[in-house]
Protein backbone atom coordinates (compact mmCIF):
# COMPACT_ATOMS: atom_id res chain seq x y z
CA UNK A 1 0.00 0.00 0.00
CA UNK A 2 1.30 3.51 -0.86
CA UNK A 3 0.20 6.57 1.21
CA UNK A 4 0.33 10.26 0.14
CA UNK A 5 0.10 12.61 3.17
CA UNK A 6 -2.60 10.57 4.88
CA UNK A 7 -5.55 11.58 2.57
CA UNK A 8 -4.98 9.36 -0.51
CA UNK A 9 -4.08 5.72 -0.28
CA UNK A 10 -3.17 3.70 -3.38
CA UNK A 11 -3.08 -0.04 -3.22
CA UNK A 12 -1.64 -2.38 -5.84
CA UNK A 13 -5.08 -3.86 -6.45
CA UNK A 14 -6.56 -0.41 -6.87
CA UNK A 15 -3.85 0.57 -9.35
CA UNK A 16 -4.47 -2.58 -11.37
CA UNK A 17 -8.20 -1.93 -11.46
CA UNK A 18 -7.55 1.65 -12.59
CA UNK A 19 -5.27 0.42 -15.38
CA UNK A 20 -7.87 -2.10 -16.51
CA UNK A 21 -10.55 0.59 -16.59
CA UNK A 22 -8.26 2.92 -18.57
CA UNK A 23 -7.46 0.13 -21.02
CA UNK A 24 -11.14 -0.65 -21.48
CA UNK A 25 -11.98 3.01 -22.09
CA UNK A 26 -9.11 3.29 -24.59
CA UNK A 27 -10.22 0.17 -26.44
CA UNK A 28 -13.80 1.44 -26.61
CA UNK A 29 -12.69 4.81 -27.98
CA UNK A 30 -10.47 3.11 -30.57
CA UNK A 31 -13.36 0.87 -31.68
CA UNK A 32 -15.65 3.89 -31.98
CA UNK A 33 -13.07 5.81 -34.05
CA UNK A 34 -12.13 2.81 -36.21
CA UNK A 35 -15.25 0.65 -36.56
CA UNK A 36 -14.76 -2.70 -38.30
CA UNK A 37 -15.91 -2.93 -41.95
CA UNK A 38 -19.42 -4.17 -42.35
CA UNK A 39 -20.17 -7.23 -44.46
CA UNK A 40 -21.53 -4.96 -47.19
CA UNK A 41 -18.37 -2.82 -47.23
CA UNK A 42 -16.19 -5.92 -47.47
CA UNK A 43 -18.24 -7.17 -50.42
CA UNK A 44 -17.96 -3.76 -52.11
CA UNK A 45 -14.19 -3.65 -51.60
CA UNK A 46 -13.83 -7.15 -53.00
CA UNK A 47 -15.97 -6.18 -56.02
CA UNK A 48 -13.73 -3.17 -56.68
CA UNK A 49 -10.61 -5.33 -56.55
CA UNK A 50 -12.26 -7.81 -58.90
CA UNK A 51 -13.16 -5.03 -61.32
CA UNK A 52 -9.56 -3.79 -61.38
CA UNK A 53 -8.42 -7.32 -62.16
CA UNK A 54 -11.06 -7.77 -64.85
CA UNK A 55 -10.39 -4.70 -66.90
CA UNK A 56 -6.63 -4.84 -67.31
CA UNK A 57 -6.91 -5.75 -70.98
CA UNK A 58 -10.17 -5.65 -72.88
CA UNK A 59 -11.12 -7.08 -76.26
CA UNK A 60 -14.32 -6.03 -77.97
CA UNK A 61 -15.18 -8.55 -80.65
CA UNK A 62 -16.93 -7.89 -83.95
CA UNK A 63 -17.80 -10.28 -86.73
CA UNK A 64 -20.71 -10.88 -89.09
CA UNK A 65 -22.20 -13.06 -86.32
CA UNK A 66 -21.36 -10.75 -83.40
CA UNK A 67 -22.63 -7.17 -83.27
CA UNK A 68 -20.80 -5.43 -80.42
CA UNK A 69 -21.44 -1.84 -81.48
CA UNK A 70 -23.75 -1.22 -78.53
CA UNK A 71 -21.06 -2.54 -76.14
CA UNK A 72 -18.41 -0.03 -77.18
CA UNK A 73 -19.69 2.70 -74.89
CA UNK A 74 -19.48 0.37 -71.90
CA UNK A 75 -16.05 -0.89 -72.95
CA UNK A 76 -14.78 2.68 -73.23
CA UNK A 77 -16.16 3.57 -69.81
CA UNK A 78 -14.44 0.57 -68.28
CA UNK A 79 -11.16 1.28 -70.04
CA UNK A 80 -11.25 4.97 -69.15
CA UNK A 81 -11.94 4.37 -65.48
CA UNK A 82 -9.28 1.72 -65.02
CA UNK A 83 -6.79 2.88 -67.68
CA UNK A 84 -7.04 -0.45 -69.39
CA UNK A 85 -5.77 -1.54 -72.77
CA UNK A 86 -8.62 -1.65 -75.25
CA UNK A 87 -8.56 -3.66 -78.45
CA UNK A 88 -11.37 -3.72 -80.99
CA UNK A 89 -11.10 -6.91 -83.01
CA UNK A 90 -12.96 -7.77 -86.20
CA UNK A 91 -12.84 -11.35 -87.39
CA UNK A 92 -13.59 -12.20 -91.01
CA UNK A 93 -14.35 -15.87 -91.28
CA UNK A 94 -12.94 -17.26 -94.53
CA UNK A 95 -14.75 -20.29 -95.94
CA UNK A 96 -12.71 -23.38 -96.73
CA UNK A 97 -13.63 -22.98 -100.39
CA UNK A 98 -11.38 -19.90 -100.52
CA UNK A 99 -7.67 -19.48 -99.73
CA UNK A 100 -6.91 -18.20 -96.20
CA UNK A 101 -5.90 -14.76 -97.49
CA UNK A 102 -8.67 -14.45 -100.05
CA UNK A 103 -9.81 -10.97 -100.89
CA UNK A 104 -13.26 -10.37 -99.41
CA UNK A 105 -14.06 -6.82 -100.34
CA UNK A 106 -17.50 -6.53 -98.80
CA UNK A 107 -16.47 -8.09 -95.47
CA UNK A 108 -13.32 -5.95 -95.31
CA UNK A 109 -15.35 -2.79 -95.90
CA UNK A 110 -17.77 -3.83 -93.15
CA UNK A 111 -14.83 -4.41 -90.81
CA UNK A 112 -13.40 -0.95 -91.55
CA UNK A 113 -16.77 0.65 -90.82
CA UNK A 114 -17.20 -1.22 -87.52
CA UNK A 115 -13.68 -0.49 -86.29
CA UNK A 116 -13.88 3.10 -87.47
CA UNK A 117 -16.98 3.60 -85.36
CA UNK A 118 -15.22 2.00 -82.40
CA UNK A 119 -12.26 4.37 -82.82
CA UNK A 120 -14.60 7.35 -82.98
CA UNK A 121 -16.26 6.42 -79.71
CA UNK A 122 -12.95 5.80 -77.97
CA UNK A 123 -11.33 8.98 -79.27
CA UNK A 124 -14.37 10.96 -78.16
CA UNK A 125 -13.64 9.87 -74.61
CA UNK A 126 -9.84 10.21 -74.82
CA UNK A 127 -9.34 6.48 -74.50
CA UNK A 128 -6.50 4.83 -76.39
CA UNK A 129 -7.68 2.01 -78.60
CA UNK A 130 -6.06 -0.46 -80.96
CA UNK A 131 -7.96 -2.02 -83.83
CA UNK A 132 -7.21 -5.21 -85.68
CA UNK A 133 -8.85 -7.13 -88.49
CA UNK A 134 -7.93 -10.74 -88.98
CA UNK A 135 -9.03 -13.45 -91.38
CA UNK A 136 -9.51 -16.90 -89.96
CA UNK A 137 -11.28 -20.15 -90.61
CA UNK A 138 -12.97 -20.03 -87.22
CA UNK A 139 -14.13 -16.89 -85.42
CA UNK A 140 -14.10 -18.69 -82.10
CA UNK A 141 -10.52 -19.89 -82.46
CA UNK A 142 -9.35 -16.52 -83.73
CA UNK A 143 -10.82 -14.71 -80.73
CA UNK A 144 -9.35 -17.21 -78.28
CA UNK A 145 -5.91 -16.98 -79.96
CA UNK A 146 -5.90 -13.18 -79.83
CA UNK A 147 -7.08 -13.22 -76.21
CA UNK A 148 -4.18 -15.50 -75.34
CA UNK A 149 -1.69 -13.37 -77.29
CA UNK A 150 -2.65 -10.10 -75.61
CA UNK A 151 -3.27 -11.77 -72.23
CA UNK A 152 -6.81 -10.43 -72.16
CA UNK A 153 -8.60 -10.16 -68.85
CA UNK A 154 -12.03 -9.65 -70.37
CA UNK A 155 -13.65 -10.44 -73.72
CA UNK A 156 -16.67 -8.31 -74.51
CA UNK A 157 -19.21 -9.66 -76.95
CA UNK A 158 -22.35 -8.18 -78.33
CA UNK A 159 -25.18 -10.48 -79.14
CA UNK A 160 -26.76 -12.17 -82.08
CA UNK A 161 -29.69 -14.49 -81.67
CA UNK A 162 -30.11 -17.40 -84.01
CA UNK A 163 -33.84 -16.85 -84.11
CA UNK A 164 -36.24 -13.96 -83.73
CA UNK A 165 -38.50 -15.74 -81.27
CA UNK A 166 -38.55 -15.37 -77.51
CA UNK A 167 -35.97 -17.59 -75.88
CA UNK A 168 -33.93 -18.07 -79.03
CA UNK A 169 -30.34 -19.05 -78.22
CA UNK A 170 -27.48 -16.65 -78.69
CA UNK A 171 -25.36 -17.28 -81.73
CA UNK A 172 -23.33 -20.48 -81.58
CA UNK A 173 -20.06 -18.59 -81.96
CA UNK A 174 -20.84 -16.47 -78.90
CA UNK A 175 -21.66 -19.52 -76.81
CA UNK A 176 -18.51 -21.33 -77.96
CA UNK A 177 -16.26 -18.39 -77.08
CA UNK A 178 -17.88 -18.04 -73.66
CA UNK A 179 -17.50 -21.76 -73.03
CA UNK A 180 -13.81 -22.04 -73.95
CA UNK A 181 -12.33 -18.66 -73.06
CA UNK A 182 -9.57 -18.68 -70.43
CA UNK A 183 -10.64 -15.30 -69.13
CA UNK A 184 -13.93 -13.66 -68.21
CA UNK A 185 -16.48 -13.01 -70.94
CA UNK A 186 -19.09 -10.28 -70.90
CA UNK A 187 -22.05 -10.75 -73.25
CA UNK A 188 -24.33 -7.78 -73.80
CA UNK A 189 -27.84 -8.23 -75.10
CA UNK A 190 -29.21 -4.97 -76.39
CA UNK A 191 -32.51 -3.98 -74.88
CA UNK A 192 -35.24 -2.20 -76.73
CA UNK A 193 -35.44 0.70 -74.31
CA UNK A 194 -32.15 0.56 -72.42
CA UNK A 195 -29.70 3.45 -72.35
CA UNK A 196 -26.87 2.06 -70.20
CA UNK A 197 -24.83 0.84 -73.16
CA UNK A 198 -25.42 3.88 -75.35
CA UNK A 199 -22.65 6.34 -76.08
CA UNK A 200 -23.14 9.56 -74.11
CA UNK A 201 -21.72 11.79 -76.86
CA UNK A 202 -24.06 10.37 -79.49
CA UNK A 203 -26.99 10.81 -77.11
CA UNK A 204 -26.16 14.47 -76.57
CA UNK A 205 -26.07 15.17 -80.31
CA UNK A 206 -29.47 13.64 -80.99
CSV table of C-alpha atoms in Angstrom, one decimal:
chain,number,residue,atom,x,y,z
A,1,UNK,CA,0.0,0.0,0.0
A,2,UNK,CA,1.3,3.5,-0.9
A,3,UNK,CA,0.2,6.6,1.2
A,4,UNK,CA,0.3,10.3,0.1
A,5,UNK,CA,0.1,12.6,3.2
A,6,UNK,CA,-2.6,10.6,4.9
A,7,UNK,CA,-5.5,11.6,2.6
A,8,UNK,CA,-5.0,9.4,-0.5
A,9,UNK,CA,-4.1,5.7,-0.3
A,10,UNK,CA,-3.2,3.7,-3.4
A,11,UNK,CA,-3.1,0.0,-3.2
A,12,UNK,CA,-1.6,-2.4,-5.8
A,13,UNK,CA,-5.1,-3.9,-6.5
A,14,UNK,CA,-6.6,-0.4,-6.9
A,15,UNK,CA,-3.8,0.6,-9.3
A,16,UNK,CA,-4.5,-2.6,-11.4
A,17,UNK,CA,-8.2,-1.9,-11.5
A,18,UNK,CA,-7.6,1.7,-12.6
A,19,UNK,CA,-5.3,0.4,-15.4
A,20,UNK,CA,-7.9,-2.1,-16.5
A,21,UNK,CA,-10.6,0.6,-16.6
A,22,UNK,CA,-8.3,2.9,-18.6
A,23,UNK,CA,-7.5,0.1,-21.0
A,24,UNK,CA,-11.1,-0.6,-21.5
A,25,UNK,CA,-12.0,3.0,-22.1
A,26,UNK,CA,-9.1,3.3,-24.6
A,27,UNK,CA,-10.2,0.2,-26.4
A,28,UNK,CA,-13.8,1.4,-26.6
A,29,UNK,CA,-12.7,4.8,-28.0
A,30,UNK,CA,-10.5,3.1,-30.6
A,31,UNK,CA,-13.4,0.9,-31.7
A,32,UNK,CA,-15.6,3.9,-32.0
A,33,UNK,CA,-13.1,5.8,-34.0
A,34,UNK,CA,-12.1,2.8,-36.2
A,35,UNK,CA,-15.2,0.7,-36.6
A,36,UNK,CA,-14.8,-2.7,-38.3
A,37,UNK,CA,-15.9,-2.9,-41.9
A,38,UNK,CA,-19.4,-4.2,-42.4
A,39,UNK,CA,-20.2,-7.2,-44.5
A,40,UNK,CA,-21.5,-5.0,-47.2
A,41,UNK,CA,-18.4,-2.8,-47.2
A,42,UNK,CA,-16.2,-5.9,-47.5
A,43,UNK,CA,-18.2,-7.2,-50.4
A,44,UNK,CA,-18.0,-3.8,-52.1
A,45,UNK,CA,-14.2,-3.7,-51.6
A,46,UNK,CA,-13.8,-7.1,-53.0
A,47,UNK,CA,-16.0,-6.2,-56.0
A,48,UNK,CA,-13.7,-3.2,-56.7
A,49,UNK,CA,-10.6,-5.3,-56.6
A,50,UNK,CA,-12.3,-7.8,-58.9
A,51,UNK,CA,-13.2,-5.0,-61.3
A,52,UNK,CA,-9.6,-3.8,-61.4
A,53,UNK,CA,-8.4,-7.3,-62.2
A,54,UNK,CA,-11.1,-7.8,-64.9
A,55,UNK,CA,-10.4,-4.7,-66.9
A,56,UNK,CA,-6.6,-4.8,-67.3
A,57,UNK,CA,-6.9,-5.8,-71.0
A,58,UNK,CA,-10.2,-5.6,-72.9
A,59,UNK,CA,-11.1,-7.1,-76.3
A,60,UNK,CA,-14.3,-6.0,-78.0
A,61,UNK,CA,-15.2,-8.5,-80.7
A,62,UNK,CA,-16.9,-7.9,-83.9
A,63,UNK,CA,-17.8,-10.3,-86.7
A,64,UNK,CA,-20.7,-10.9,-89.1
A,65,UNK,CA,-22.2,-13.1,-86.3
A,66,UNK,CA,-21.4,-10.7,-83.4
A,67,UNK,CA,-22.6,-7.2,-83.3
A,68,UNK,CA,-20.8,-5.4,-80.4
A,69,UNK,CA,-21.4,-1.8,-81.5
A,70,UNK,CA,-23.8,-1.2,-78.5
A,71,UNK,CA,-21.1,-2.5,-76.1
A,72,UNK,CA,-18.4,0.0,-77.2
A,73,UNK,CA,-19.7,2.7,-74.9
A,74,UNK,CA,-19.5,0.4,-71.9
A,75,UNK,CA,-16.0,-0.9,-72.9
A,76,UNK,CA,-14.8,2.7,-73.2
A,77,UNK,CA,-16.2,3.6,-69.8
A,78,UNK,CA,-14.4,0.6,-68.3
A,79,UNK,CA,-11.2,1.3,-70.0
A,80,UNK,CA,-11.2,5.0,-69.1
A,81,UNK,CA,-11.9,4.4,-65.5
A,82,UNK,CA,-9.3,1.7,-65.0
A,83,UNK,CA,-6.8,2.9,-67.7
A,84,UNK,CA,-7.0,-0.4,-69.4
A,85,UNK,CA,-5.8,-1.5,-72.8
A,86,UNK,CA,-8.6,-1.6,-75.3
A,87,UNK,CA,-8.6,-3.7,-78.5
A,88,UNK,CA,-11.4,-3.7,-81.0
A,89,UNK,CA,-11.1,-6.9,-83.0
A,90,UNK,CA,-13.0,-7.8,-86.2
A,91,UNK,CA,-12.8,-11.4,-87.4
A,92,UNK,CA,-13.6,-12.2,-91.0
A,93,UNK,CA,-14.3,-15.9,-91.3
A,94,UNK,CA,-12.9,-17.3,-94.5
A,95,UNK,CA,-14.8,-20.3,-95.9
A,96,UNK,CA,-12.7,-23.4,-96.7
A,97,UNK,CA,-13.6,-23.0,-100.4
A,98,UNK,CA,-11.4,-19.9,-100.5
A,99,UNK,CA,-7.7,-19.5,-99.7
A,100,UNK,CA,-6.9,-18.2,-96.2
A,101,UNK,CA,-5.9,-14.8,-97.5
A,102,UNK,CA,-8.7,-14.4,-100.0
A,103,UNK,CA,-9.8,-11.0,-100.9
A,104,UNK,CA,-13.3,-10.4,-99.4
A,105,UNK,CA,-14.1,-6.8,-100.3
A,106,UNK,CA,-17.5,-6.5,-98.8
A,107,UNK,CA,-16.5,-8.1,-95.5
A,108,UNK,CA,-13.3,-6.0,-95.3
A,109,UNK,CA,-15.4,-2.8,-95.9
A,110,UNK,CA,-17.8,-3.8,-93.2
A,111,UNK,CA,-14.8,-4.4,-90.8
A,112,UNK,CA,-13.4,-0.9,-91.6
A,113,UNK,CA,-16.8,0.6,-90.8
A,114,UNK,CA,-17.2,-1.2,-87.5
A,115,UNK,CA,-13.7,-0.5,-86.3
A,116,UNK,CA,-13.9,3.1,-87.5
A,117,UNK,CA,-17.0,3.6,-85.4
A,118,UNK,CA,-15.2,2.0,-82.4
A,119,UNK,CA,-12.3,4.4,-82.8
A,120,UNK,CA,-14.6,7.4,-83.0
A,121,UNK,CA,-16.3,6.4,-79.7
A,122,UNK,CA,-13.0,5.8,-78.0
A,123,UNK,CA,-11.3,9.0,-79.3
A,124,UNK,CA,-14.4,11.0,-78.2
A,125,UNK,CA,-13.6,9.9,-74.6
A,126,UNK,CA,-9.8,10.2,-74.8
A,127,UNK,CA,-9.3,6.5,-74.5
A,128,UNK,CA,-6.5,4.8,-76.4
A,129,UNK,CA,-7.7,2.0,-78.6
A,130,UNK,CA,-6.1,-0.5,-81.0
A,131,UNK,CA,-8.0,-2.0,-83.8
A,132,UNK,CA,-7.2,-5.2,-85.7
A,133,UNK,CA,-8.8,-7.1,-88.5
A,134,UNK,CA,-7.9,-10.7,-89.0
A,135,UNK,CA,-9.0,-13.5,-91.4
A,136,UNK,CA,-9.5,-16.9,-90.0
A,137,UNK,CA,-11.3,-20.2,-90.6
A,138,UNK,CA,-13.0,-20.0,-87.2
A,139,UNK,CA,-14.1,-16.9,-85.4
A,140,UNK,CA,-14.1,-18.7,-82.1
A,141,UNK,CA,-10.5,-19.9,-82.5
A,142,UNK,CA,-9.3,-16.5,-83.7
A,143,UNK,CA,-10.8,-14.7,-80.7
A,144,UNK,CA,-9.3,-17.2,-78.3
A,145,UNK,CA,-5.9,-17.0,-80.0
A,146,UNK,CA,-5.9,-13.2,-79.8
A,147,UNK,CA,-7.1,-13.2,-76.2
A,148,UNK,CA,-4.2,-15.5,-75.3
A,149,UNK,CA,-1.7,-13.4,-77.3
A,150,UNK,CA,-2.6,-10.1,-75.6
A,151,UNK,CA,-3.3,-11.8,-72.2
A,152,UNK,CA,-6.8,-10.4,-72.2
A,153,UNK,CA,-8.6,-10.2,-68.9
A,154,UNK,CA,-12.0,-9.6,-70.4
A,155,UNK,CA,-13.6,-10.4,-73.7
A,156,UNK,CA,-16.7,-8.3,-74.5
A,157,UNK,CA,-19.2,-9.7,-77.0
A,158,UNK,CA,-22.3,-8.2,-78.3
A,159,UNK,CA,-25.2,-10.5,-79.1
A,160,UNK,CA,-26.8,-12.2,-82.1
A,161,UNK,CA,-29.7,-14.5,-81.7
A,162,UNK,CA,-30.1,-17.4,-84.0
A,163,UNK,CA,-33.8,-16.8,-84.1
A,164,UNK,CA,-36.2,-14.0,-83.7
A,165,UNK,CA,-38.5,-15.7,-81.3
A,166,UNK,CA,-38.6,-15.4,-77.5
A,167,UNK,CA,-36.0,-17.6,-75.9
A,168,UNK,CA,-33.9,-18.1,-79.0
A,169,UNK,CA,-30.3,-19.1,-78.2
A,170,UNK,CA,-27.5,-16.7,-78.7
A,171,UNK,CA,-25.4,-17.3,-81.7
A,172,UNK,CA,-23.3,-20.5,-81.6
A,173,UNK,CA,-20.1,-18.6,-82.0
A,174,UNK,CA,-20.8,-16.5,-78.9
A,175,UNK,CA,-21.7,-19.5,-76.8
A,176,UNK,CA,-18.5,-21.3,-78.0
A,177,UNK,CA,-16.3,-18.4,-77.1
A,178,UNK,CA,-17.9,-18.0,-73.7
A,179,UNK,CA,-17.5,-21.8,-73.0
A,180,UNK,CA,-13.8,-22.0,-73.9
A,181,UNK,CA,-12.3,-18.7,-73.1
A,182,UNK,CA,-9.6,-18.7,-70.4
A,183,UNK,CA,-10.6,-15.3,-69.1
A,184,UNK,CA,-13.9,-13.7,-68.2
A,185,UNK,CA,-16.5,-13.0,-70.9
A,186,UNK,CA,-19.1,-10.3,-70.9
A,187,UNK,CA,-22.1,-10.7,-73.3
A,188,UNK,CA,-24.3,-7.8,-73.8
A,189,UNK,CA,-27.8,-8.2,-75.1
A,190,UNK,CA,-29.2,-5.0,-76.4
A,191,UNK,CA,-32.5,-4.0,-74.9
A,192,UNK,CA,-35.2,-2.2,-76.7
A,193,UNK,CA,-35.4,0.7,-74.3
A,194,UNK,CA,-32.2,0.6,-72.4
A,195,UNK,CA,-29.7,3.4,-72.3
A,196,UNK,CA,-26.9,2.1,-70.2
A,197,UNK,CA,-24.8,0.8,-73.2
A,198,UNK,CA,-25.4,3.9,-75.4
A,199,UNK,CA,-22.6,6.3,-76.1
A,200,UNK,CA,-23.1,9.6,-74.1
A,201,UNK,CA,-21.7,11.8,-76.9
A,202,UNK,CA,-24.1,10.4,-79.5
A,203,UNK,CA,-27.0,10.8,-77.1
A,204,UNK,CA,-26.2,14.5,-76.6
A,205,UNK,CA,-26.1,15.2,-80.3
A,206,UNK,CA,-29.5,13.6,-81.0
